[in-house]
PDB file of C-alpha atoms and ligand atoms in Angstrom:
ATOM      1  CA  MET Z   1     -31.069   2.614   2.273  1.00 47.00           C
ATOM      2  CA  ALA Z   2     -27.637   4.274   3.324  1.00 46.00           C
ATOM      3  CA  GLY Z   3     -27.342   5.024   6.822  1.00 56.00           C
ATOM      4  CA  ASN Z   4     -29.602   1.881   8.114  1.00 92.00           C
ATOM      5  CA  THR Z   5     -28.629  -0.688  10.193  1.00 95.00           C
ATOM      6  CA  ALA Z   6     -29.666  -4.326  10.846  1.00 96.00           C
ATOM      7  CA  SER Z   7     -29.009  -7.253  12.931  1.00 96.00           C
ATOM      8  CA  GLY Z   8     -27.738 -10.530  11.452  1.00 94.00           C
ATOM      9  CA  ILE Z   9     -25.417 -13.412  11.848  1.00 94.00           C
ATOM     10  CA  ILE Z  10     -22.172 -14.069   9.989  1.00 95.00           C
ATOM     11  CA  THR Z  11     -23.071 -17.220   8.069  1.00 94.00           C
ATOM     12  CA  LYS Z  12     -19.661 -17.152   5.679  1.00 93.00           C
ATOM     13  CA  GLY Z  13     -16.171 -15.470   5.602  1.00 90.00           C
ATOM     14  CA  VAL Z  14     -14.097 -15.478   2.494  1.00 87.00           C
ATOM     15  CA  GLY Z  15     -10.551 -13.306   2.626  1.00 82.00           C
ATOM     16  CA  GLY Z  16     -12.131 -10.677   4.721  1.00 86.00           C
ATOM     17  CA  ALA Z  17     -15.462 -10.450   3.048  1.00 93.00           C
ATOM     18  CA  TYR Z  18     -18.378 -12.012   5.285  1.00 95.00           C
ATOM     19  CA  THR Z  19     -21.790 -12.922   4.403  1.00 96.00           C
ATOM     20  CA  VAL Z  20     -24.436 -11.669   6.967  1.00 96.00           C
ATOM     21  CA  LYS Z  21     -27.633 -12.934   6.834  1.00 93.00           C
ATOM     22  CA  THR Z  22     -30.031 -10.596   8.627  1.00 93.00           C
ATOM     23  CA  CYS Z  23     -32.852 -11.748  11.511  1.00 88.00           C
ATOM     24  CA  ASP Z  24     -35.677 -10.094   9.488  1.00 85.00           C
ATOM     25  CA  SER Z  25     -37.924 -12.117   7.464  1.00 81.00           C
ATOM     26  CA  PRO Z  26     -37.550 -12.685   4.851  1.00 85.00           C
ATOM     27  CA  PRO Z  27     -33.763 -12.589   5.561  1.00 87.00           C
ATOM     28  CA  ARG Z  28     -31.608 -10.133   3.401  1.00 93.00           C
ATOM     29  CA  PHE Z  29     -27.861 -11.228   2.708  1.00 94.00           C
ATOM     30  CA  PHE Z  30     -25.096  -8.692   2.577  1.00 97.00           C
ATOM     31  CA  THR Z  31     -21.726  -9.107   1.818  1.00 97.00           C
ATOM     32  CA  CYS Z  32     -19.580  -7.066   4.619  1.00 97.00           C
ATOM     33  CA  LYS Z  33     -16.537  -5.639   5.578  1.00 94.00           C
ATOM     34  CA  ALA Z  34     -15.604  -5.343   9.120  1.00 91.00           C
ATOM     35  CA  ARG Z  35     -14.693  -1.629  10.212  1.00 89.00           C
ATOM     36  CA  GLY Z  36     -11.107  -1.468  10.885  1.00 83.00           C
ATOM     37  CA  VAL Z  37     -11.506  -1.011  14.526  1.00 78.00           C
ATOM     38  CA  PHE Z  38     -11.771  -4.667  15.068  1.00 80.00           C
ATOM     39  CA  ARG Z  39      -8.442  -5.423  13.134  1.00 75.00           C
ATOM     40  CA  ASN Z  40      -6.874  -2.831  15.789  1.00 77.00           C
ATOM     41  CA  ARG Z  41      -8.236  -4.285  18.733  1.00 80.00           C
ATOM     42  CA  LYS Z  42      -7.155  -8.214  17.016  1.00 81.00           C
ATOM     43  CA  ILE Z  43     -10.796  -9.167  16.958  1.00 85.00           C
ATOM     44  CA  MET Z  44     -11.486 -11.455  14.063  1.00 89.00           C
ATOM     45  CA  PRO Z  45     -15.114 -11.811  12.928  1.00 94.00           C
ATOM     46  CA  LEU Z  46     -15.946 -15.467  13.199  1.00 94.00           C
ATOM     47  CA  ILE Z  47     -18.770 -17.686  11.617  1.00 94.00           C
ATOM     48  CA  GLY Z  48     -21.653 -17.647  13.941  1.00 94.00           C
ATOM     49  CA  ASP Z  49     -20.891 -14.120  15.016  1.00 95.00           C
ATOM     50  CA  ARG Z  50     -23.898 -12.142  15.785  1.00 95.00           C
ATOM     51  CA  VAL Z  51     -23.115  -8.589  14.670  1.00 96.00           C
ATOM     52  CA  GLU Z  52     -24.709  -5.053  13.982  1.00 97.00           C
ATOM     53  CA  ILE Z  53     -24.459  -3.734  10.259  1.00 97.00           C
ATOM     54  CA  THR Z  54     -24.712  -0.477   8.613  1.00 96.00           C
ATOM     55  CA  ILE Z  55     -26.054  -0.863   5.268  1.00 96.00           C
ATOM     56  CA  ALA Z  56     -24.423   0.877   2.303  1.00 95.00           C
ATOM     57  CA  ASP Z  57     -26.594  -0.365  -0.528  1.00 95.00           C
ATOM     58  CA  GLU Z  58     -28.840  -3.323  -1.429  1.00 95.00           C
ATOM     59  CA  LYS Z  59     -25.549  -5.884  -1.076  1.00 96.00           C
ATOM     60  CA  THR Z  60     -23.209  -4.352   0.743  1.00 97.00           C
ATOM     61  CA  ALA Z  61     -22.390  -3.300   4.549  1.00 97.00           C
ATOM     62  CA  THR Z  62     -20.103  -2.694   7.104  1.00 96.00           C
ATOM     63  CA  ILE Z  63     -19.775  -5.054  10.577  1.00 96.00           C
ATOM     64  CA  HIS Z  64     -19.944  -2.259  13.056  1.00 94.00           C
ATOM     65  CA  GLU Z  65     -20.723  -4.582  16.180  1.00 94.00           C
ATOM     66  CA  ILE Z  66     -19.727  -7.855  17.117  1.00 95.00           C
ATOM     67  CA  LYS Z  67     -22.200  -9.040  20.192  1.00 96.00           C
ATOM     68  CA  PRO Z  68     -20.329 -10.889  22.951  1.00 95.00           C
ATOM     69  CA  ARG Z  69     -19.819 -14.246  22.171  1.00 95.00           C
ATOM     70  CA  ASP Z  70     -21.061 -17.624  23.979  1.00 94.00           C
ATOM     71  CA  ASN Z  71     -18.093 -19.704  23.111  1.00 92.00           C
ATOM     72  CA  GLU Z  72     -15.447 -19.891  20.485  1.00 89.00           C
ATOM     73  CA  LEU Z  73     -13.846 -22.648  18.873  1.00 86.00           C
ATOM     74  CA  ARG Z  74     -10.880 -23.084  16.837  1.00 81.00           C
ATOM     75  CA  ARG Z  75     -11.632 -26.025  14.552  1.00 77.00           C
ATOM     76  CA  PRO Z  76     -13.472 -24.881  12.609  1.00 82.00           C
ATOM     77  CA  PRO Z  77     -12.947 -21.386  13.463  1.00 87.00           C
ATOM     78  CA  ALA Z  78     -16.759 -20.416  14.690  1.00 91.00           C
ATOM     79  CA  ALA Z  79     -18.342 -18.595  17.519  1.00 94.00           C
ATOM     80  CA  ASN Z  80     -21.835 -19.156  19.190  1.00 95.00           C
ATOM     81  CA  ILE Z  81     -22.095 -22.771  18.720  1.00 95.00           C
ATOM     82  CA  SER Z  82     -25.196 -23.807  20.702  1.00 94.00           C
ATOM     83  CA  GLN Z  83     -24.995 -27.482  20.109  1.00 97.00           C
ATOM     84  CA  VAL Z  84     -22.350 -30.004  19.163  1.00 96.00           C
ATOM     85  CA  ILE Z  85     -23.563 -33.223  17.698  1.00 97.00           C
ATOM     86  CA  ILE Z  86     -21.190 -35.977  18.695  1.00 97.00           C
ATOM     87  CA  THR Z  87     -21.637 -38.523  16.165  1.00 97.00           C
ATOM     88  CA  VAL Z  88     -20.508 -42.059  16.044  1.00 97.00           C
ATOM     89  CA  ALA Z  89     -21.157 -45.253  14.112  1.00 96.00           C
ATOM     90  CA  THR Z  90     -23.089 -48.406  15.469  1.00 94.00           C
ATOM     91  CA  THR Z  91     -20.283 -50.115  13.425  1.00 93.00           C
ATOM     92  CA  ARG Z  92     -17.749 -49.484  10.647  1.00 93.00           C
ATOM     93  CA  PRO Z  93     -15.798 -47.788  12.418  1.00 94.00           C
ATOM     94  CA  PRO Z  94     -16.694 -49.919  15.505  1.00 93.00           C
ATOM     95  CA  PHE Z  95     -17.636 -48.131  18.545  1.00 93.00           C
ATOM     96  CA  ASN Z  96     -15.244 -46.533  20.969  1.00 94.00           C
ATOM     97  CA  PRO Z  97     -16.573 -45.720  24.230  1.00 94.00           C
ATOM     98  CA  GLY Z  98     -13.182 -44.153  25.422  1.00 93.00           C
ATOM     99  CA  LEU Z  99     -13.239 -41.880  22.279  1.00 93.00           C
ATOM    100  CA  LEU Z 100     -16.494 -41.012  22.697  1.00 96.00           C
ATOM    101  CA  ASP Z 101     -15.942 -40.155  26.654  1.00 96.00           C
ATOM    102  CA  ARG Z 102     -13.017 -37.961  25.716  1.00 94.00           C
ATOM    103  CA  LEU Z 103     -15.054 -36.051  22.940  1.00 94.00           C
ATOM    104  CA  LEU Z 104     -17.694 -35.153  25.487  1.00 96.00           C
ATOM    105  CA  VAL Z 105     -14.966 -34.268  28.148  1.00 95.00           C
ATOM    106  CA  MET Z 106     -13.683 -31.755  25.633  1.00 91.00           C
ATOM    107  CA  VAL Z 107     -17.340 -30.559  24.824  1.00 93.00           C
ATOM    108  CA  GLU Z 108     -18.334 -29.908  28.752  1.00 94.00           C
ATOM    109  CA  HIS Z 109     -14.960 -28.165  29.169  1.00 91.00           C
ATOM    110  CA  GLU Z 110     -16.320 -25.794  26.370  1.00 89.00           C
ATOM    111  CA  GLN Z 111     -19.403 -25.346  27.790  1.00 91.00           C
ATOM    112  CA  ILE Z 112     -21.329 -25.945  24.794  1.00 94.00           C
ATOM    113  CA  PRO Z 113     -24.877 -28.196  25.031  1.00 96.00           C
ATOM    114  CA  VAL Z 114     -24.240 -31.452  23.521  1.00 97.00           C
ATOM    115  CA  VAL Z 115     -26.122 -34.470  22.212  1.00 98.00           C
ATOM    116  CA  ILE Z 116     -24.956 -37.867  20.763  1.00 98.00           C
ATOM    117  CA  CYS Z 117     -26.121 -38.981  17.443  1.00 98.00           C
ATOM    118  CA  VAL Z 118     -25.548 -42.728  16.965  1.00 97.00           C
ATOM    119  CA  ASN Z 119     -25.551 -43.331  13.065  1.00 97.00           C
ATOM    120  CA  LYS Z 120     -25.808 -46.416  10.948  1.00 96.00           C
ATOM    121  CA  ILE Z 121     -28.269 -47.886  12.874  1.00 94.00           C
ATOM    122  CA  ASP Z 122     -29.376 -49.345   9.737  1.00 94.00           C
ATOM    123  CA  LEU Z 123     -26.396 -51.905   9.943  1.00 93.00           C
ATOM    124  CA  GLU Z 124     -27.615 -52.958  13.593  1.00 85.00           C
ATOM    125  CA  PRO Z 125     -31.231 -52.258  14.247  1.00 76.00           C
ATOM    126  CA  ARG Z 126     -31.222 -51.502  17.821  1.00 70.00           C
ATOM    127  CA  ARG Z 127     -34.000 -53.889  18.501  1.00 69.00           C
ATOM    128  CA  GLU Z 128     -32.099 -56.914  17.216  1.00 73.00           C
ATOM    129  CA  ASN Z 129     -28.891 -55.995  19.168  1.00 74.00           C
ATOM    130  CA  PRO Z 130     -29.342 -55.277  23.010  1.00 79.00           C
ATOM    131  CA  PRO Z 131     -25.633 -54.869  23.910  1.00 79.00           C
ATOM    132  CA  LEU Z 132     -25.535 -51.933  21.420  1.00 81.00           C
ATOM    133  CA  GLN Z 133     -28.618 -50.435  23.184  1.00 82.00           C
ATOM    134  CA  LYS Z 134     -26.977 -50.964  26.408  1.00 86.00           C
ATOM    135  CA  ASN Z 135     -23.757 -48.839  25.155  1.00 89.00           C
ATOM    136  CA  PHE Z 136     -25.822 -45.922  24.699  1.00 93.00           C
ATOM    137  CA  GLU Z 137     -28.246 -46.714  27.533  1.00 94.00           C
ATOM    138  CA  ILE Z 138     -25.130 -45.421  29.790  1.00 95.00           C
ATOM    139  CA  TYR Z 139     -25.148 -42.081  28.176  1.00 97.00           C
ATOM    140  CA  GLU Z 140     -28.817 -41.462  28.523  1.00 96.00           C
ATOM    141  CA  GLY Z 141     -28.558 -42.287  31.927  1.00 95.00           C
ATOM    142  CA  ALA Z 142     -25.610 -39.972  32.502  1.00 96.00           C
ATOM    143  CA  GLY Z 143     -28.256 -37.537  31.098  1.00 96.00           C
ATOM    144  CA  TYR Z 144     -26.995 -37.033  27.423  1.00 98.00           C
ATOM    145  CA  ARG Z 145     -29.546 -37.035  24.715  1.00 97.00           C
ATOM    146  CA  VAL Z 146     -29.181 -39.855  22.200  1.00 97.00           C
ATOM    147  CA  VAL Z 147     -30.333 -39.953  18.432  1.00 97.00           C
ATOM    148  CA  TYR Z 148     -30.324 -42.974  16.537  1.00 95.00           C
ATOM    149  CA  ALA Z 149     -29.852 -42.483  12.892  1.00 96.00           C
ATOM    150  CA  SER Z 150     -29.007 -43.535   9.425  1.00 97.00           C
ATOM    151  CA  ALA Z 151     -28.098 -40.987   6.949  1.00 96.00           C
ATOM    152  CA  THR Z 152     -28.063 -43.457   4.018  1.00 95.00           C
ATOM    153  CA  GLY Z 153     -31.300 -45.494   5.443  1.00 95.00           C
ATOM    154  CA  GLU Z 154     -32.824 -41.919   6.077  1.00 94.00           C
ATOM    155  CA  ILE Z 155     -33.745 -42.783   9.514  1.00 95.00           C
ATOM    156  CA  GLY Z 156     -34.070 -40.540  12.655  1.00 96.00           C
ATOM    157  CA  LEU Z 157     -33.394 -37.600  10.401  1.00 96.00           C
ATOM    158  CA  GLU Z 158     -36.708 -36.026  11.398  1.00 95.00           C
ATOM    159  CA  GLU Z 159     -35.986 -36.276  15.248  1.00 97.00           C
ATOM    160  CA  LEU Z 160     -32.262 -34.697  14.420  1.00 97.00           C
ATOM    161  CA  ARG Z 161     -34.074 -31.950  12.609  1.00 95.00           C
ATOM    162  CA  ARG Z 162     -36.373 -31.373  15.664  1.00 96.00           C
ATOM    163  CA  VAL Z 163     -33.389 -31.593  18.013  1.00 97.00           C
ATOM    164  CA  MET Z 164     -31.394 -29.042  15.757  1.00 97.00           C
ATOM    165  CA  ALA Z 165     -34.438 -26.439  15.728  1.00 96.00           C
ATOM    166  CA  GLY Z 166     -33.424 -23.078  16.982  1.00 93.00           C
ATOM    167  CA  LYS Z 167     -29.755 -23.760  17.323  1.00 95.00           C
ATOM    168  CA  VAL Z 168     -26.537 -23.582  15.592  1.00 94.00           C
ATOM    169  CA  ASN Z 169     -25.157 -26.985  15.284  1.00 96.00           C
ATOM    170  CA  LEU Z 170     -22.035 -28.481  14.534  1.00 95.00           C
ATOM    171  CA  PHE Z 171     -21.389 -32.119  13.920  1.00 95.00           C
ATOM    172  CA  ALA Z 172     -18.208 -33.688  15.173  1.00 93.00           C
ATOM    173  CA  GLY Z 173     -17.036 -36.974  15.790  1.00 94.00           C
ATOM    174  CA  PRO Z 174     -14.424 -39.614  14.632  1.00 93.00           C
ATOM    175  CA  SER Z 175     -13.558 -40.058  10.592  1.00 92.00           C
ATOM    176  CA  GLY Z 176     -16.139 -42.397   8.638  1.00 94.00           C
ATOM    177  CA  VAL Z 177     -19.090 -42.304  11.048  1.00 96.00           C
ATOM    178  CA  GLY Z 178     -21.201 -40.471   8.647  1.00 95.00           C
ATOM    179  CA  LYS Z 179     -20.772 -36.584   9.764  1.00 94.00           C
ATOM    180  CA  SER Z 180     -20.934 -35.401   5.899  1.00 92.00           C
ATOM    181  CA  SER Z 181     -23.332 -38.037   4.898  1.00 94.00           C
ATOM    182  CA  LEU Z 182     -25.950 -36.807   7.712  1.00 95.00           C
ATOM    183  CA  ILE Z 183     -25.062 -33.196   6.897  1.00 92.00           C
ATOM    184  CA  ASN Z 184     -26.142 -33.893   3.011  1.00 90.00           C
ATOM    185  CA  ALA Z 185     -29.342 -36.169   4.321  1.00 92.00           C
ATOM    186  CA  LEU Z 186     -30.281 -32.819   6.330  1.00 90.00           C
ATOM    187  CA  ALA Z 187     -29.665 -30.176   3.349  1.00 82.00           C
ATOM    188  CA  PRO Z 188     -29.358 -32.315  -0.217  1.00 66.00           C
ATOM    189  CA  GLY Z 189     -28.020 -29.129  -1.724  1.00 68.00           C
ATOM    190  CA  MET Z 190     -24.963 -29.224   0.292  1.00 65.00           C
ATOM    191  CA  ARG Z 191     -23.103 -32.139  -1.304  1.00 66.00           C
ATOM    192  CA  LEU Z 192     -20.380 -32.659   0.813  1.00 70.00           C
ATOM    193  CA  GLU Z 193     -18.057 -35.193  -0.198  1.00 73.00           C
ATOM    194  CA  THR Z 194     -18.282 -38.391   1.786  1.00 74.00           C
ATOM    195  CA  GLY Z 195     -15.989 -41.623   1.379  1.00 66.00           C
ATOM    196  CA  GLU Z 196     -15.021 -45.069   2.846  1.00 49.00           C
ATOM    197  CA  LEU Z 197     -12.514 -44.865   5.762  1.00 44.00           C
ATOM    198  CA  SER Z 198      -9.651 -46.219   2.957  1.00 39.00           C
ATOM    199  CA  THR Z 199     -10.323 -43.735   0.441  1.00 45.00           C
ATOM    200  CA  LYS Z 200     -10.363 -40.760   2.637  1.00 46.00           C
ATOM    201  CA  ILE Z 201      -7.241 -41.501   4.592  1.00 43.00           C
ATOM    202  CA  GLY Z 202      -4.114 -39.656   3.025  1.00 42.00           C
ATOM    203  CA  ARG Z 203      -6.305 -36.789   1.261  1.00 42.00           C
ATOM    204  CA  GLY Z 204      -8.082 -33.697   2.226  1.00 44.00           C
ATOM    205  CA  LYS Z 205      -5.424 -32.618   4.807  1.00 41.00           C
ATOM    206  CA  HIS Z 206      -4.381 -29.924   2.659  1.00 40.00           C
ATOM    207  CA  THR Z 207      -7.526 -29.098   0.886  1.00 45.00           C
ATOM    208  CA  THR Z 208      -8.884 -25.750   2.390  1.00 49.00           C
ATOM    209  CA  ARG Z 209     -12.397 -25.224   2.638  1.00 60.00           C
ATOM    210  CA  HIS Z 210     -14.497 -22.386   3.643  1.00 71.00           C
ATOM    211  CA  THR Z 211     -16.688 -23.186   6.413  1.00 82.00           C
ATOM    212  CA  GLU Z 212     -20.494 -21.934   6.291  1.00 86.00           C
ATOM    213  CA  ILE Z 213     -23.424 -22.153   8.080  1.00 90.00           C
ATOM    214  CA  PHE Z 214     -26.323 -22.842   6.529  1.00 88.00           C
ATOM    215  CA  PRO Z 215     -30.022 -22.530   7.626  1.00 86.00           C
ATOM    216  CA  LEU Z 216     -32.089 -25.872   8.284  1.00 88.00           C
ATOM    217  CA  GLY Z 217     -35.359 -24.103   7.203  1.00 83.00           C
ATOM    218  CA  GLU Z 218     -37.303 -21.241   6.360  1.00 78.00           C
ATOM    219  CA  THR Z 219     -37.165 -19.172   9.530  1.00 78.00           C
ATOM    220  CA  ASP Z 220     -34.349 -18.646  12.312  1.00 77.00           C
ATOM    221  CA  ALA Z 221     -36.264 -21.401  14.469  1.00 84.00           C
ATOM    222  CA  ASP Z 222     -35.307 -23.875  12.331  1.00 87.00           C
ATOM    223  CA  GLY Z 223     -31.966 -23.496  13.220  1.00 90.00           C
ATOM    224  CA  TYR Z 224     -28.385 -23.755  11.304  1.00 92.00           C
ATOM    225  CA  CYS Z 225     -25.922 -26.028  10.765  1.00 93.00           C
ATOM    226  CA  PHE Z 226     -22.259 -25.991   9.808  1.00 91.00           C
ATOM    227  CA  ASP Z 227     -21.492 -27.414   6.339  1.00 86.00           C
ATOM    228  CA  THR Z 228     -18.370 -29.135   7.534  1.00 81.00           C
ATOM    229  CA  PRO Z 229     -17.682 -31.801  10.215  1.00 82.00           C
ATOM    230  CA  GLY Z 230     -15.998 -30.456  13.266  1.00 80.00           C
ATOM    231  CA  PHE Z 231     -13.106 -31.791  15.305  1.00 78.00           C
ATOM    232  CA  THR Z 232     -12.552 -35.608  15.216  1.00 80.00           C
ATOM    233  CA  SER Z 233     -10.614 -35.966  18.250  1.00 76.00           C
ATOM    234  CA  LEU Z 234      -9.180 -33.257  20.648  1.00 73.00           C
ATOM    235  CA  ASP Z 235      -6.194 -32.837  22.692  1.00 74.00           C
ATOM    236  CA  ILE Z 236      -7.584 -32.485  26.314  1.00 76.00           C
ATOM    237  CA  THR Z 237      -4.124 -32.183  28.084  1.00 76.00           C
ATOM    238  CA  HIS Z 238      -4.543 -28.585  28.697  1.00 81.00           C
ATOM    239  CA  ILE Z 239      -7.506 -29.465  31.063  1.00 86.00           C
ATOM    240  CA  GLU Z 240      -6.499 -29.434  34.714  1.00 85.00           C
ATOM    241  CA  LYS Z 241      -7.160 -32.660  36.824  1.00 82.00           C
ATOM    242  CA  PRO Z 242      -9.154 -31.424  39.376  1.00 85.00           C
ATOM    243  CA  GLU Z 243     -11.458 -30.357  36.414  1.00 91.00           C
ATOM    244  CA  LEU Z 244     -11.774 -33.572  34.671  1.00 94.00           C
ATOM    245  CA  ALA Z 245     -14.060 -35.295  37.205  1.00 96.00           C
ATOM    246  CA  LEU Z 246     -16.765 -32.023  36.571  1.00 96.00           C
ATOM    247  CA  LEU Z 247     -16.630 -32.721  32.937  1.00 97.00           C
ATOM    248  CA  PHE Z 248     -18.066 -36.183  33.503  1.00 98.00           C
ATOM    249  CA  ARG Z 249     -21.557 -34.703  34.004  1.00 97.00           C
ATOM    250  CA  GLU Z 250     -23.014 -37.324  36.130  1.00 98.00           C
ATOM    251  CA  PHE Z 251     -19.987 -37.276  38.425  1.00 98.00           C
ATOM    252  CA  ARG Z 252     -20.859 -33.421  39.609  1.00 97.00           C
ATOM    253  CA  PRO Z 253     -23.276 -34.034  42.258  1.00 97.00           C
ATOM    254  CA  PHE Z 254     -20.980 -35.873  44.155  1.00 98.00           C
ATOM    255  CA  THR Z 255     -17.491 -34.283  43.585  1.00 96.00           C
ATOM    256  CA  GLY Z 256     -17.988 -31.750  46.320  1.00 95.00           C
ATOM    257  CA  GLU Z 257     -18.929 -34.738  48.871  1.00 97.00           C
ATOM    258  CA  CYS Z 258     -15.535 -36.524  49.202  1.00 97.00           C
ATOM    259  CA  LYS Z 259     -13.929 -36.576  52.537  1.00 97.00           C
ATOM    260  CA  PHE Z 260     -10.825 -34.886  51.056  1.00 95.00           C
ATOM    261  CA  LYS Z 261     -11.288 -31.795  49.513  1.00 92.00           C
ATOM    262  CA  ASN Z 262      -8.859 -32.588  46.588  1.00 91.00           C
ATOM    263  CA  CYS Z 263     -10.120 -35.931  45.844  1.00 95.00           C
ATOM    264  CA  ALA Z 264      -8.963 -37.455  42.864  1.00 95.00           C
ATOM    265  CA  HIS Z 265     -11.490 -39.924  43.172  1.00 97.00           C
ATOM    266  CA  ILE Z 266      -9.070 -42.720  42.557  1.00 96.00           C
ATOM    267  CA  ASN Z 267      -7.255 -43.993  45.451  1.00 95.00           C
ATOM    268  CA  GLU Z 268      -8.900 -41.951  48.337  1.00 96.00           C
ATOM    269  CA  THR Z 269     -11.024 -43.413  50.747  1.00 96.00           C
ATOM    270  CA  GLU Z 270     -14.206 -42.313  51.541  1.00 97.00           C
ATOM    271  CA  CYS Z 271     -14.530 -40.866  48.205  1.00 98.00           C
ATOM    272  CA  ALA Z 272     -18.117 -39.976  47.381  1.00 98.00           C
ATOM    273  CA  VAL Z 273     -17.905 -40.215  43.651  1.00 98.00           C
ATOM    274  CA  LYS Z 274     -16.653 -43.737  43.873  1.00 98.00           C
ATOM    275  CA  ALA Z 275     -19.569 -44.735  46.305  1.00 98.00           C
ATOM    276  CA  GLN Z 276     -21.701 -44.278  43.180  1.00 98.00           C
ATOM    277  CA  ILE Z 277     -20.075 -46.530  40.793  1.00 98.00           C
ATOM    278  CA  GLY Z 278     -22.598 -48.899  39.864  1.00 97.00           C
ATOM    279  CA  ASP Z 279     -25.322 -46.595  41.037  1.00 96.00           C
ATOM    280  CA  ALA Z 280     -25.465 -43.253  39.619  1.00 96.00           C
ATOM    281  CA  ILE Z 281     -22.287 -43.795  37.928  1.00 97.00           C
ATOM    282  CA  HIS Z 282     -21.641 -46.477  35.238  1.00 97.00           C
ATOM    283  CA  PRO Z 283     -18.501 -48.482  35.871  1.00 96.00           C
ATOM    284  CA  ALA Z 284     -17.282 -48.063  32.015  1.00 96.00           C
ATOM    285  CA  ARG Z 285     -17.677 -44.056  32.644  1.00 97.00           C
ATOM    286  CA  TYR Z 286     -15.624 -44.606  35.735  1.00 98.00           C
ATOM    287  CA  GLU Z 287     -12.894 -46.553  33.985  1.00 97.00           C
ATOM    288  CA  SER Z 288     -12.800 -43.595  31.154  1.00 96.00           C
ATOM    289  CA  TYR Z 289     -12.372 -41.215  33.770  1.00 97.00           C
ATOM    290  CA  VAL Z 290      -9.609 -43.203  35.361  1.00 96.00           C
ATOM    291  CA  ASN Z 291      -7.793 -43.570  31.980  1.00 94.00           C
ATOM    292  CA  LEU Z 292      -8.098 -40.020  31.153  1.00 93.00           C
ATOM    293  CA  CYS Z 293      -6.560 -38.944  34.635  1.00 91.00           C
ATOM    294  CA  THR Z 294      -3.940 -41.318  34.421  1.00 88.00           C
ATOM    295  CA  LYS Z 295      -2.948 -40.765  30.415  1.00 75.00           C
ATOM    296  CA  SER Z 296      -2.877 -36.878  30.525  1.00 57.00           C
TER     297      SER Z 296
HETATM  298  P1  GDP D   1     -17.493 -38.677   7.965  1.00 95.06           P
HETATM  299  O1  GDP D   1     -15.756 -38.930   7.708  1.00 95.06           O
HETATM  300  O2  GDP D   1     -17.860 -39.069   9.374  1.00 95.06           O
HETATM  301  O3  GDP D   1     -17.804 -37.375   6.949  1.00 95.06           O
HETATM  302  O4  GDP D   1     -18.335 -40.433   7.277  1.00 95.06           O
HETATM  303  P2  GDP D   1     -18.743 -39.914   5.574  1.00 95.06           P
HETATM  304  O5  GDP D   1     -20.259 -39.010   5.920  1.00 95.06           O
HETATM  305  O6  GDP D   1     -17.677 -39.867   4.754  1.00 95.06           O
HETATM  306  O7  GDP D   1     -19.339 -41.485   5.468  1.00 95.06           O
HETATM  307  C1  GDP D   1     -18.370 -42.526   5.857  1.00 95.06           C
HETATM  308  C2  GDP D   1     -19.106 -44.052   4.939  1.00 95.06           C
HETATM  309  O8  GDP D   1     -19.986 -44.473   5.861  1.00 95.06           O
HETATM  310  C3  GDP D   1     -19.577 -43.360   3.511  1.00 95.06           C
HETATM  311  O9  GDP D   1     -19.403 -44.676   2.901  1.00 95.06           O
HETATM  312  C4  GDP D   1     -21.038 -43.321   3.590  1.00 95.06           C
HETATM  313  O10 GDP D   1     -21.580 -43.671   2.547  1.00 95.06           O
HETATM  314  C5  GDP D   1     -21.138 -44.376   5.031  1.00 95.06           C
HETATM  315  N1  GDP D   1     -22.270 -44.036   5.795  1.00 95.06           N
HETATM  316  C6  GDP D   1     -22.677 -42.963   6.269  1.00 95.06           C
HETATM  317  N2  GDP D   1     -23.772 -42.873   6.831  1.00 95.06           N
HETATM  318  C7  GDP D   1     -24.324 -44.249   6.773  1.00 95.06           C
HETATM  319  C8  GDP D   1     -25.196 -44.685   7.263  1.00 95.06           C
HETATM  320  O11 GDP D   1     -26.222 -44.376   7.987  1.00 95.06           O
HETATM  321  N3  GDP D   1     -25.579 -46.369   7.153  1.00 95.06           N
HETATM  322  C9  GDP D   1     -24.336 -47.069   6.101  1.00 95.06           C
HETATM  323  N4  GDP D   1     -24.225 -48.234   6.141  1.00 95.06           N
HETATM  324  N5  GDP D   1     -23.212 -46.324   5.943  1.00 95.06           N
HETATM  325  C10 GDP D   1     -23.433 -45.001   5.899  1.00 95.06           C
HETATM  326 ZN1   ZN D   2     -13.727 -38.494  45.621  1.00 95.06          ZN
END
């Protein structure tokens, strides 16, 4: 086997030793070191990197090439995330649209496809709660896919699997909404620690876990998922204001149509974005936009 090469994906990295799962079927797993050349160029291999390896023996190999990345995240340190699943709860904690809009802006800024998962649907079945449904119809109207689920009630998990198929998925969203529970429900072997809000606060900050991606099925086509929830909130102060409107996806078709080229879509006259409020743009989403503009 010496001198053989293979393509694969980094699924795990601990102290400079990377686990690479090859793309062939059935997949093979190798413990790999990165070639020194990456260190010299200050390129750190990341979980999710698509790589070429040179096989040394049945278990070990060297990473000799890292393919260009589609994207890169700092929390968790990862590359090529093909979908972020922003998770919120119907209640406990109460739904906070401003926070959801902020997370959406951040993921749009990273140009990563995003879907919204509304968890804990068992606590408020949709048909019995039209106002709840209205909250999320706003997002469907804006062009987002919304999946309703219950991790503990095992509702919507099949739909979630279908949405996650063929992608490298990362759950993100506020603390306590059930991200760890969903990961556990999708991969019972993972057994992530879950907890009530109150018991989780104040611990866990200093414990480092090694992030890993796990396959959602037998083949690459089933997709992968990070075994750890990603960001719970993100700093968006570095996003320039003119960009902000573009990160509200349903504003995009109109941002170029305003009278003033630098229109901030707030106080200007003949603003094509404001003209759509109540039409293509929901007032609540516009309000979030104004809040983010004035706070950041
Ligand atoms: P995380 O902080 O987003 O990872 O949330 P956890 O997965 O730790 O869940 C927080 C709490 O919500 C735990 O007590 C879970 O048992 C509970 N929980 C998670 N999913 C559901 C659900 O679908 N329905 C209900 N009723 N409780 C849930
Ligand atoms: Zn405008």
